[in-house]
Coordinates of N, CA, C and O in Angstrom, one line a residue:
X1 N 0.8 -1.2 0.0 CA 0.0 0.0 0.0 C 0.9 1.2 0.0 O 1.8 1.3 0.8
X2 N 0.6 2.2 -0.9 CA 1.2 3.5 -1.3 C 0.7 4.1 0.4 O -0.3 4.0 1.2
X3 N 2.0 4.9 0.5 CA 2.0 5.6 2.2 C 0.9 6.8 1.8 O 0.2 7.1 2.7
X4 N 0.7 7.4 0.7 CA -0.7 7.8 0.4 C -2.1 7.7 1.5 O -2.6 8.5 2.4
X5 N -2.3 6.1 0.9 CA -3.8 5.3 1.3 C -3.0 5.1 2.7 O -3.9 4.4 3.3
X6 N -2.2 5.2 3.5 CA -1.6 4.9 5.0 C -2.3 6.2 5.4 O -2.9 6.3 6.5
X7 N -2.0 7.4 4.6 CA -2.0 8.6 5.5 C -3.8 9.2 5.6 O -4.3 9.8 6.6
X8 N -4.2 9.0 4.5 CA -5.8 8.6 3.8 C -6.4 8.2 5.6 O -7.1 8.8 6.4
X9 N -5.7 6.8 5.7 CA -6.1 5.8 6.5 C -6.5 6.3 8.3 O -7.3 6.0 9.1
X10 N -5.4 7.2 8.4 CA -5.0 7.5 10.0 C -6.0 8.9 9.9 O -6.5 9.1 11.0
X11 N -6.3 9.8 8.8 CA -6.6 10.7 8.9 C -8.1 10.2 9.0 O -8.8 10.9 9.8
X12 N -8.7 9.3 8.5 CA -10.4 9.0 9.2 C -10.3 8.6 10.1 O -11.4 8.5 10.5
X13 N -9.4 8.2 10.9 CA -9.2 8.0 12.3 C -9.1 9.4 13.1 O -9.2 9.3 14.4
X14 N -8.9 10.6 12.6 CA -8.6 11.4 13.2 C -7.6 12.2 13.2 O -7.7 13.4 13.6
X15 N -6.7 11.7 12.9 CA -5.2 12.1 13.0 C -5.2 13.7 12.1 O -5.9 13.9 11.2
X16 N -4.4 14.6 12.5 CA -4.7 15.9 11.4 C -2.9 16.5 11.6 O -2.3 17.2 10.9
X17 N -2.4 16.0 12.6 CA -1.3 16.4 12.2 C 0.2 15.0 12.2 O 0.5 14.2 13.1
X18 N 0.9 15.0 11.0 CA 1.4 13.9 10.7 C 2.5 14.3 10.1 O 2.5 15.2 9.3
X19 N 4.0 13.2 10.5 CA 4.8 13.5 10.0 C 5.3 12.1 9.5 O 5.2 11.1 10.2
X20 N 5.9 12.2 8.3 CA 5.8 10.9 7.4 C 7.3 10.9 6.9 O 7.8 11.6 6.1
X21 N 7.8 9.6 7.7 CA 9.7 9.6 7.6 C 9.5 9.1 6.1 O 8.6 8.5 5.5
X22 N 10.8 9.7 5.7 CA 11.3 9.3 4.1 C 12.3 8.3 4.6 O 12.8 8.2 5.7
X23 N 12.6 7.4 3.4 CA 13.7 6.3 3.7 C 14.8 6.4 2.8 O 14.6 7.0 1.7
X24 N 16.0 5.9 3.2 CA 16.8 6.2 2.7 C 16.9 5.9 1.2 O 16.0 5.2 0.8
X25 N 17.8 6.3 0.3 CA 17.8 5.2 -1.4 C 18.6 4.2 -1.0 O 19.6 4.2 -0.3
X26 N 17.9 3.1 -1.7 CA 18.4 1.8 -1.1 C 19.7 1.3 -1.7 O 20.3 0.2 -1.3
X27 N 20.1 2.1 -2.6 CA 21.5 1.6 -3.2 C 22.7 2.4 -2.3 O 23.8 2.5 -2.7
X28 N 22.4 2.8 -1.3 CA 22.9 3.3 -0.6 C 23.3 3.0 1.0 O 24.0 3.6 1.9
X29 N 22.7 2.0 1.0 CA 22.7 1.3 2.3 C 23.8 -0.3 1.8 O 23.8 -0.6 0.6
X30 N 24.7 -1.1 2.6 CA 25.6 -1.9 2.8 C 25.2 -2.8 2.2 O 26.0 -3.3 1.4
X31 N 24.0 -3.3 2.3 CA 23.5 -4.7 2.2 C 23.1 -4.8 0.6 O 23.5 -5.6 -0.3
X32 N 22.2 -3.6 0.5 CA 21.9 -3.4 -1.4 C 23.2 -2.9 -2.1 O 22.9 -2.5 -3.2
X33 N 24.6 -2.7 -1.9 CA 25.1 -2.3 -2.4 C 25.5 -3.3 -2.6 O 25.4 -3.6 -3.8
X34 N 26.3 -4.7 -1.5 CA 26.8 -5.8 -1.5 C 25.9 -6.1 -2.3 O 26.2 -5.6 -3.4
X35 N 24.7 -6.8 -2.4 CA 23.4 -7.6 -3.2 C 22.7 -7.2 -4.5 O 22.3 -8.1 -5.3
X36 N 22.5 -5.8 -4.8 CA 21.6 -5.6 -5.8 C 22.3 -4.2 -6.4 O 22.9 -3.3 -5.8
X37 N 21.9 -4.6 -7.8 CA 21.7 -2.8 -8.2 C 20.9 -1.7 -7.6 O 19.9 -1.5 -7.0
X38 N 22.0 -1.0 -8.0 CA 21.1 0.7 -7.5 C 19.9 0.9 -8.3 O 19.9 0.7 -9.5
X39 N 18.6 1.5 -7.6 CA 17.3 1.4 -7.7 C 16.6 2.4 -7.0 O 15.6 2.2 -6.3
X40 N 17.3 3.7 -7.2 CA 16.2 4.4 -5.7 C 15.3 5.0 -6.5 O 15.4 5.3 -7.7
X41 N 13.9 5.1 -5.5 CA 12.9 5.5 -6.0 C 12.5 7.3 -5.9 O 13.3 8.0 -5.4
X42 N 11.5 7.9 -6.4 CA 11.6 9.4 -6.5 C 10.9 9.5 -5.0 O 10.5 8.5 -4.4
X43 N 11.0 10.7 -4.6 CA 10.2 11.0 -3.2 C 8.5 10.9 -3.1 O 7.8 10.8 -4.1
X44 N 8.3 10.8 -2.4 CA 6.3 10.9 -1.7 C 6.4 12.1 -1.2 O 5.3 12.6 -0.8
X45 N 7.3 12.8 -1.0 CA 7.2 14.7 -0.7 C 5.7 15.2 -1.2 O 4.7 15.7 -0.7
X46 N 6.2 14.8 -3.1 CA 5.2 15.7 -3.5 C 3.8 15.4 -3.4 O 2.9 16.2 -3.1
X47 N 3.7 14.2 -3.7 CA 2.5 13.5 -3.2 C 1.6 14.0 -1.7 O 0.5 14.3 -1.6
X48 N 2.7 13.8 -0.6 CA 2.2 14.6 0.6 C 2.0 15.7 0.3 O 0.9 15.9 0.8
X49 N 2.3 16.8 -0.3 CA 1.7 17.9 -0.1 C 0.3 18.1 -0.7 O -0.6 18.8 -0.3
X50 N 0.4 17.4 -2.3 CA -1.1 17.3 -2.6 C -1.9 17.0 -2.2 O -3.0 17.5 -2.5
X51 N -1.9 15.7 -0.7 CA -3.0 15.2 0.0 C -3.1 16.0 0.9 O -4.3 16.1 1.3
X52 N -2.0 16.8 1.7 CA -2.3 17.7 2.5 C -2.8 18.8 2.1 O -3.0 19.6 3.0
X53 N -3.1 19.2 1.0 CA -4.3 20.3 0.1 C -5.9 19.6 0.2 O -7.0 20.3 0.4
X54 N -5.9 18.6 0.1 CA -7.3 17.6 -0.3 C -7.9 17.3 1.2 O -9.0 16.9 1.4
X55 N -6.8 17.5 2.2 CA -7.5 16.9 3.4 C -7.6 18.1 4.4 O -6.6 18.8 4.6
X56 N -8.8 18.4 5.0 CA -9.1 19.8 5.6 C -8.6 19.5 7.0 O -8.7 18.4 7.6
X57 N -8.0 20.7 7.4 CA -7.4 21.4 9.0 C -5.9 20.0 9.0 O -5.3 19.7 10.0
X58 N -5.6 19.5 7.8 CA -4.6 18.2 7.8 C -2.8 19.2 7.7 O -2.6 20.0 6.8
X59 N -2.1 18.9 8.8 CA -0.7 19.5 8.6 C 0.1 18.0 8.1 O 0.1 17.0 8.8
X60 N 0.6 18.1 7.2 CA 1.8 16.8 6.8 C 2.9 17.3 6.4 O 2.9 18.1 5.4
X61 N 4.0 16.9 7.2 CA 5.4 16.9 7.4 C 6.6 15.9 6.5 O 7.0 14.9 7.1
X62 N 7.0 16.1 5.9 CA 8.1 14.6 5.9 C 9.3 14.9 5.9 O 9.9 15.7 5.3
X63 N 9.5 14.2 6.8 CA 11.3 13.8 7.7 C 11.9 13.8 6.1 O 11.3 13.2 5.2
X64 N 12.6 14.2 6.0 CA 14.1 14.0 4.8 C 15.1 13.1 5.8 O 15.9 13.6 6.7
X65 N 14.9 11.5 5.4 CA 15.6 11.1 5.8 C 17.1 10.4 4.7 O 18.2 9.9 5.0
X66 N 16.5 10.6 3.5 CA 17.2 10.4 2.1 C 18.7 11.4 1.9 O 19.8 11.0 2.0
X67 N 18.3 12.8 1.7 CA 19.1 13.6 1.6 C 19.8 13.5 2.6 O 20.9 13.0 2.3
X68 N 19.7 13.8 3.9 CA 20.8 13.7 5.0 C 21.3 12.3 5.5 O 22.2 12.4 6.4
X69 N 21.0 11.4 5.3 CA 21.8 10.2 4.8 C 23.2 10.1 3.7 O 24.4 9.8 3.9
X70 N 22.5 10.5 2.6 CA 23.3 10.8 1.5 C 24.4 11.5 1.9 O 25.4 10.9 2.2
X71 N 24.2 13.2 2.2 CA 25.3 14.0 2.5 C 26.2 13.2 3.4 O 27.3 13.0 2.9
X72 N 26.0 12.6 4.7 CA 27.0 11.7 5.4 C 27.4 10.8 4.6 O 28.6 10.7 4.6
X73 N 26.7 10.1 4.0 CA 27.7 9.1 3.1 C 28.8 9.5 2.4 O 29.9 9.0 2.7
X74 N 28.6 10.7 1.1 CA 29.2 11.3 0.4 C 30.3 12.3 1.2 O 31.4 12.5 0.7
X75 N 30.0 13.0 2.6 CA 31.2 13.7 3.3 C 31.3 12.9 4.7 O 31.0 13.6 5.6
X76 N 31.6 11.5 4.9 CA 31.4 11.5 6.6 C 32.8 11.7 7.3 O 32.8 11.4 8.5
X77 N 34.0 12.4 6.7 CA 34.7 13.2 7.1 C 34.5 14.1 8.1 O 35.1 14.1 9.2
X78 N 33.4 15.1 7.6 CA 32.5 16.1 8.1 C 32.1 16.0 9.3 O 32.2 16.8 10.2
X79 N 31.5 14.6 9.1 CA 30.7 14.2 10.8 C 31.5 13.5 11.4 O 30.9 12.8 12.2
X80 N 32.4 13.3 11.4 CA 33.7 12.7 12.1 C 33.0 10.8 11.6 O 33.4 9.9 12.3
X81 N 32.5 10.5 10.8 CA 32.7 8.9 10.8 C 34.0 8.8 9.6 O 34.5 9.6 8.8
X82 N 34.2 7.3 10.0 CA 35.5 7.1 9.4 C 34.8 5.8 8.0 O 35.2 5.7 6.9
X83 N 33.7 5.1 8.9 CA 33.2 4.5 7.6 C 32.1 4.5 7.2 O 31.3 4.1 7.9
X84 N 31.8 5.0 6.1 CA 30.4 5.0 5.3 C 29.7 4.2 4.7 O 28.5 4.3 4.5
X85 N 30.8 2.8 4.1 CA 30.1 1.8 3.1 C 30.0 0.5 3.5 O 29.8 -0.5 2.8
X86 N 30.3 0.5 5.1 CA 30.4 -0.8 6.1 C 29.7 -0.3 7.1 O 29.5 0.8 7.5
X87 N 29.1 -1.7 7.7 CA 28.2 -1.6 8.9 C 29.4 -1.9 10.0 O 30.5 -2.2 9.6
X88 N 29.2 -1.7 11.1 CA 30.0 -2.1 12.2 C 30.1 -3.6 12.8 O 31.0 -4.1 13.4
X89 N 29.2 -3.9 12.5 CA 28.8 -5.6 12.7 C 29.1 -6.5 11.5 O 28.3 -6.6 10.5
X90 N 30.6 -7.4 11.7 CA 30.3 -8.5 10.8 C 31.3 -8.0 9.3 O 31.5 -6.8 9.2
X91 N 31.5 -8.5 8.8 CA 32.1 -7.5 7.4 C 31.5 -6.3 7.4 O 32.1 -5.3 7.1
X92 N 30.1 -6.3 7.8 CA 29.6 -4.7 7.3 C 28.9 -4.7 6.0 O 28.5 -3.7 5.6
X93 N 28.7 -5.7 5.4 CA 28.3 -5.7 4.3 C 27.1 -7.1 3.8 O 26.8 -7.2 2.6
X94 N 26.8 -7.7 4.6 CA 25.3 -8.4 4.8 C 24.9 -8.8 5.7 O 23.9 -9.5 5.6
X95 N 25.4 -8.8 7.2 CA 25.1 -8.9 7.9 C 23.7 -8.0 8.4 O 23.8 -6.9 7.9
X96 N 22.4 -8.3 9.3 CA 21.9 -7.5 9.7 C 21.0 -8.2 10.6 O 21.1 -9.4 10.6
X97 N 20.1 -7.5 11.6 CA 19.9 -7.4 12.6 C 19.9 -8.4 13.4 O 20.8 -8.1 14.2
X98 N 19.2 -10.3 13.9 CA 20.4 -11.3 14.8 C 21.4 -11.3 14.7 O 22.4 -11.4 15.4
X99 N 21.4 -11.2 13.3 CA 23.2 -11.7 13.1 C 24.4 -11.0 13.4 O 25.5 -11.5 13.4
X100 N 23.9 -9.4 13.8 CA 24.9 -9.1 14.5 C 24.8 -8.8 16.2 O 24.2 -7.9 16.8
X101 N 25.4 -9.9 16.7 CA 25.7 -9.8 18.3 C 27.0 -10.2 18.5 O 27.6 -10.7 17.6
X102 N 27.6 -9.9 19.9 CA 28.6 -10.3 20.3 C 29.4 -11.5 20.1 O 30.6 -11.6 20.3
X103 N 28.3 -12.7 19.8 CA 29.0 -14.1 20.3 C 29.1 -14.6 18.7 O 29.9 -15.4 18.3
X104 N 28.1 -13.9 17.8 CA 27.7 -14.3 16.0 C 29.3 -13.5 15.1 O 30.0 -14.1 14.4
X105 N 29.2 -12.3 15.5 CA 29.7 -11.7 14.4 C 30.7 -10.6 15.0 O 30.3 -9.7 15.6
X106 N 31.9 -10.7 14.8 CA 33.0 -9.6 15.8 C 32.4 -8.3 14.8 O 32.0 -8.2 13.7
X107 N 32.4 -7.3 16.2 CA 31.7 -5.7 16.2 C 33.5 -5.1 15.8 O 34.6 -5.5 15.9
X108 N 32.9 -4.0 15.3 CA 34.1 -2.7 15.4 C 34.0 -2.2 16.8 O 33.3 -2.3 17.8
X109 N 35.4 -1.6 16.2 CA 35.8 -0.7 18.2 C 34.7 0.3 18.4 O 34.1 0.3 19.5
X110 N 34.4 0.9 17.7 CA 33.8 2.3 17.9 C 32.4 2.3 16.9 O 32.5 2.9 15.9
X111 N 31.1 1.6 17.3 CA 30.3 2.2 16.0 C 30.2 3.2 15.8 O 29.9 3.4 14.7
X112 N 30.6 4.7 17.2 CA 30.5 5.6 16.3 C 31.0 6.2 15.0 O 30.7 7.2 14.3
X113 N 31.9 5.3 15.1 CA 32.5 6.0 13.8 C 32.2 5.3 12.2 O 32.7 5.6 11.1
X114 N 31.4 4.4 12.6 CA 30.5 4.0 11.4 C 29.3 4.8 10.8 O 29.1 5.8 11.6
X115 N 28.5 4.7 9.7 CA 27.5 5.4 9.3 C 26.1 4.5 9.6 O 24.9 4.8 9.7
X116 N 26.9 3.3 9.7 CA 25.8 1.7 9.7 C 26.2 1.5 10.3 O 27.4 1.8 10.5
X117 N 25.2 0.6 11.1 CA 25.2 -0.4 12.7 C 25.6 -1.6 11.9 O 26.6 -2.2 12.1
X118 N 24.5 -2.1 10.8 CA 24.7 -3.5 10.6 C 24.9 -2.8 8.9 O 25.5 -1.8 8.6
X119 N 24.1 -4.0 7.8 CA 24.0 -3.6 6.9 C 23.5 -2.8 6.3 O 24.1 -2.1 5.4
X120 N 22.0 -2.7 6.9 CA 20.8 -2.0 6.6 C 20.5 -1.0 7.8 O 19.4 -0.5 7.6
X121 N 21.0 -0.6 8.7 CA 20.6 0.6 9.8 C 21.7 0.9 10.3 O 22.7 0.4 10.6
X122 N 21.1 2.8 10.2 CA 22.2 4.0 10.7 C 22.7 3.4 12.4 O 22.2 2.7 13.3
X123 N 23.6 4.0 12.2 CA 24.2 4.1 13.8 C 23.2 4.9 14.7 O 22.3 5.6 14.2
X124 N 23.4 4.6 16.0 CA 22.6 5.7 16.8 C 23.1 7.3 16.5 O 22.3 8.3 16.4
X125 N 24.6 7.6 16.4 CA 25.2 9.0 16.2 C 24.5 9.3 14.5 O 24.1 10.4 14.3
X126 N 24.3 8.7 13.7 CA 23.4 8.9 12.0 C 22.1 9.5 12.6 O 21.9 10.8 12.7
X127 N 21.3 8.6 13.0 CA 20.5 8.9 13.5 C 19.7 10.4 14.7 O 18.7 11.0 14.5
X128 N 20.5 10.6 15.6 CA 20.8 11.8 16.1 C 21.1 13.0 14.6 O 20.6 14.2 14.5
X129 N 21.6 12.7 14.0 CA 21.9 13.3 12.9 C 20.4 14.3 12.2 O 20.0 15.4 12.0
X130 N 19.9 12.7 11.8 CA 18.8 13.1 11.0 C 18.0 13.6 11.8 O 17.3 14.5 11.4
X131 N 17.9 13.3 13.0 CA 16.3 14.1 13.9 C 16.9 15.6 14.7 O 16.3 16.3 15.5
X132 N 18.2 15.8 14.3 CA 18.9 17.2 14.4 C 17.9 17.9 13.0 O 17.0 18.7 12.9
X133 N 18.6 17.3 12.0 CA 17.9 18.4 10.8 C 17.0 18.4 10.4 O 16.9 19.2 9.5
X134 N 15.8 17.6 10.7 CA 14.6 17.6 10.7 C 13.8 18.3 12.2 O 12.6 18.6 12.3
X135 N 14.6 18.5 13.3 CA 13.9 18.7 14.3 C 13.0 20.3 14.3 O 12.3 20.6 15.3
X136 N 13.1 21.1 13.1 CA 12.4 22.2 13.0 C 11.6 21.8 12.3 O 10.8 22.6 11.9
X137 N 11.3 20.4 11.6 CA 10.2 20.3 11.1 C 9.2 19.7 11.9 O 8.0 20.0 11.9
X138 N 10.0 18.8 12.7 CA 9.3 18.4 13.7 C 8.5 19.5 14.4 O 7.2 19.5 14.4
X139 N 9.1 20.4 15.1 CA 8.7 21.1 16.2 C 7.5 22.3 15.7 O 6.7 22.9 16.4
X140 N 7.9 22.6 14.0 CA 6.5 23.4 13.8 C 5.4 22.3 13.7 O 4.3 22.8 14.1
X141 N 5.3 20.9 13.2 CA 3.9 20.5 13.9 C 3.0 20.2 14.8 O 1.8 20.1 15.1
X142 N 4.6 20.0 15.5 CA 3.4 20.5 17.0 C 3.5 21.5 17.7 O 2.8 21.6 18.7
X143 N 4.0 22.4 17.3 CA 3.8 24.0 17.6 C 2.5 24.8 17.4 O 2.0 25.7 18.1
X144 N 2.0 23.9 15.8 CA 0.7 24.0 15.0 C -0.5 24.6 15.9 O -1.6 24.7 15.5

């Protein structure tokens, strides 16, 4: 189901103010780079704001979680990580979520200085990242 008919969905429930995370391009994460061609898809930005025209007293937000991903990938100099195209768990490169623990898969010293935890998920310091540059988007909706 298109996040459209999701947001459609919550709003007959009630819901009037909403913010709707973007994900990252998936050729850009460890595991699809190891596995698959690059494939990213265009944004639901625009889409949200046309439904947020169609749907009355409705505020819709979306997290840019794409773009500020990206920029750390492309500079993580910048943000002090040292690796961007490896997870911290395991090679870093198909490993992901059981499979990386202590007793399965030797960790890096430092995830912070990874971009990825495992294959497929930011570090907690990535993370912190993104709800830094989205947090003015956040805070005008419930400011609303």
């Amino acid at each position: 189901m298109e996040v459209v008919e999701h947001v459609k969905g919550i709003w007959i429930q009630g819901a009037r103010k909403i913010a709707v995370n973007g994900l990252p391009l998936l050729g850009c994460i460890p595991i699809v780079i190891t596995n698959l061609p690059s494939n990213p898809k265009d944004s639901q930005a625009e889409k949200l704001q046309d439904l947020e025209s169609k749907l009355p007293e409705t505020e819709i937000v979306y997290i840019d979680f794409e773009k500020s991903l990206l920029d750390v990938i492309q500079n993580p100099n910048e943000y002090d990580f040292n690796e961007a195209n490896k997870g911290c768990c395991g090679t870093g490169l198909i490993e992901i979520r059981r499979l990386c623990n202590q007793t399965s898969s030797p960790l890096c010293v430092d995830a912070s200085k990874n971009v990825f935890w495992d294959a497929a998920h930011p570090t907690e310091k990535k993370y912190t990242i993104i709800f830094k540059r989205n947090l003015p988007a956040i805070d005008a909706i419930i400011a609303s």
